[in-house]
GROMACS .gro file of C-alpha atoms in nm:
model
  107
    1MET     CA    1  -0.001   0.004   0.026
    2SER     CA    2   0.118   0.340  -0.100
    3THR     CA    3   0.139   0.581   0.190
    4ARG     CA    4  -0.004   0.925   0.158
    5SER     CA    5   0.208   1.203   0.247
    6VAL     CA    6   0.156   1.598   0.272
    7LEU     CA    7   0.405   1.892   0.316
    8ILE     CA    8   0.252   2.156   0.518
    9VAL     CA    9   0.415   2.497   0.473
   10GLU     CA   10   0.292   2.729   0.748
   11HIS     CA   11   0.464   3.027   0.945
   12ASN     CA   12   0.194   2.999   1.231
   13ASN     CA   13   0.312   2.744   1.471
   14ASP     CA   14  -0.048   2.690   1.614
   15LEU     CA   15  -0.199   2.620   1.282
   16ARG     CA   16   0.089   2.411   1.159
   17ASP     CA   17   0.060   2.189   1.449
   18LEU     CA   18  -0.324   2.159   1.398
   19LEU     CA   19  -0.291   2.074   1.066
   20THR     CA   20  -0.010   1.814   1.133
   21TYR     CA   21  -0.244   1.655   1.407
   22LEU     CA   22  -0.544   1.638   1.141
   23PHE     CA   23  -0.354   1.488   0.863
   24GLU     CA   24  -0.161   1.238   1.110
   25LYS     CA   25  -0.504   1.149   1.236
   26GLU     CA   26  -0.599   1.062   0.888
   27SER     CA   27  -0.297   0.852   0.846
   28PHE     CA   28  -0.081   1.079   0.637
   29LYS     CA   29   0.309   1.096   0.666
   30VAL     CA   30   0.344   1.457   0.729
   31TYR     CA   31   0.636   1.685   0.649
   32ALA     CA   32   0.577   2.048   0.823
   33THR     CA   33   0.808   2.345   0.777
   34LYS     CA   34   0.782   2.702   0.865
   35THR     CA   35   0.920   2.891   0.546
   36ALA     CA   36   0.881   2.874   0.176
   37LYS     CA   37   1.264   2.808   0.128
   38LYS     CA   38   1.264   2.474   0.357
   39GLY     CA   39   0.921   2.363   0.194
   40TYR     CA   40   1.072   2.378  -0.137
   41LYS     CA   41   1.395   2.176  -0.028
   42ASN     CA   42   1.128   1.941   0.136
   43ALA     CA   43   0.916   1.923  -0.149
   44LYS     CA   44   1.212   1.826  -0.388
   45LYS     CA   45   1.361   1.569  -0.132
   46LYS     CA   46   1.027   1.410   0.007
   47LYS     CA   47   0.803   1.409  -0.312
   48PRO     CA   48   0.482   1.456  -0.098
   49SER     CA   49   0.147   1.353  -0.252
   50TYR     CA   50   0.014   1.688  -0.153
   51ILE     CA   51   0.139   2.025  -0.072
   52ASN     CA   52  -0.080   2.254   0.191
   53LEU     CA   53   0.063   2.587   0.130
   54GLY     CA   54  -0.042   2.825   0.425
   55ASN     CA   55  -0.091   3.179   0.474
   56LEU     CA   56   0.275   3.269   0.454
   57LYS     CA   57   0.357   3.634   0.547
   58LYS     CA   58   0.352   3.769   0.194
   59LEU     CA   59   0.139   3.656  -0.084
   60GLU     CA   60   0.470   3.706  -0.310
   61ARG     CA   61   0.609   3.409  -0.127
   62GLN     CA   62   0.328   3.188  -0.211
   63ILE     CA   63   0.324   3.286  -0.562
   64HIS     CA   64   0.709   3.226  -0.578
   65PHE     CA   65   0.691   2.912  -0.406
   66CYS     CA   66   0.411   2.765  -0.661
   67GLY     CA   67   0.607   2.889  -0.934
   68LYS     CA   68   0.939   2.698  -0.820
   69VAL     CA   69   0.745   2.374  -0.760
   70ARG     CA   70   0.578   2.395  -1.104
   71GLY     CA   71   0.926   2.449  -1.264
   72LYS     CA   72   1.051   2.133  -1.114
   73GLU     CA   73   0.987   1.815  -1.308
   74LYS     CA   74   1.010   1.578  -0.999
   75VAL     CA   75   0.731   1.771  -0.827
   76SER     CA   76   0.536   1.994  -1.079
   77HIS     CA   77   0.265   1.721  -1.077
   78THR     CA   78   0.198   1.764  -0.710
   79PRO     CA   79  -0.137   1.896  -0.611
   80ILE     CA   80  -0.108   2.237  -0.399
   81PHE     CA   81  -0.384   2.364  -0.184
   82MET     CA   82  -0.316   2.717  -0.085
   83LEU     CA   83  -0.471   2.876   0.216
   84THR     CA   84  -0.567   3.265   0.166
   85THR     CA   85  -0.712   3.523   0.401
   86ASP     CA   86  -0.841   3.715   0.105
   87PRO     CA   87  -1.217   3.665   0.037
   88TYR     CA   88  -1.200   3.813  -0.329
   89PHE     CA   89  -0.881   3.603  -0.400
   90GLU     CA   90  -1.055   3.359  -0.655
   91LYS     CA   91  -1.227   3.654  -0.841
   92ASN     CA   92  -0.904   3.837  -0.938
   93GLU     CA   93  -0.590   3.757  -1.174
   94LEU     CA   94  -0.386   3.584  -0.881
   95PRO     CA   95  -0.515   3.240  -0.893
   96ARG     CA   96  -0.376   3.190  -1.252
   97LYS     CA   97  -0.039   3.340  -1.144
   98VAL     CA   98  -0.024   3.131  -0.830
   99ARG     CA   99  -0.106   2.816  -1.041
  100ALA     CA  100  -0.233   2.613  -0.719
  101ASN     CA  101  -0.477   2.353  -0.772
  102ALA     CA  102  -0.719   2.488  -0.499
  103PHE     CA  103  -0.782   2.762  -0.281
  104ILE     CA  104  -0.922   2.745   0.074
  105ILE     CA  105  -1.051   3.087   0.227
  106THR     CA  106  -0.958   3.087   0.581
  107PRO     CA  107  -1.059   3.358   0.850
   0.00000   0.00000   0.00000
């Protein structure tokens, strides 16, 4: 049986811990990191089944992270689920720039 894995990239310690707990509860192997730079290194090294890209301090970091992942052949196919606090995010041009598979609006 193939092990499902997820890479969580989230700067907020409490949210990162909560997401780790929830994914582990569902039998995912979890790789969690605080920064986009470390997240990208883990994505290349661990090749997770999914990437959960949290609310990084700047949207530009999320866009840059997604672009780097999409440009790396070994992980370019990995689904990226991006968290955002912007309720209008999906209605503007940014989703096409970000190239994530899904967006989750958070409070």
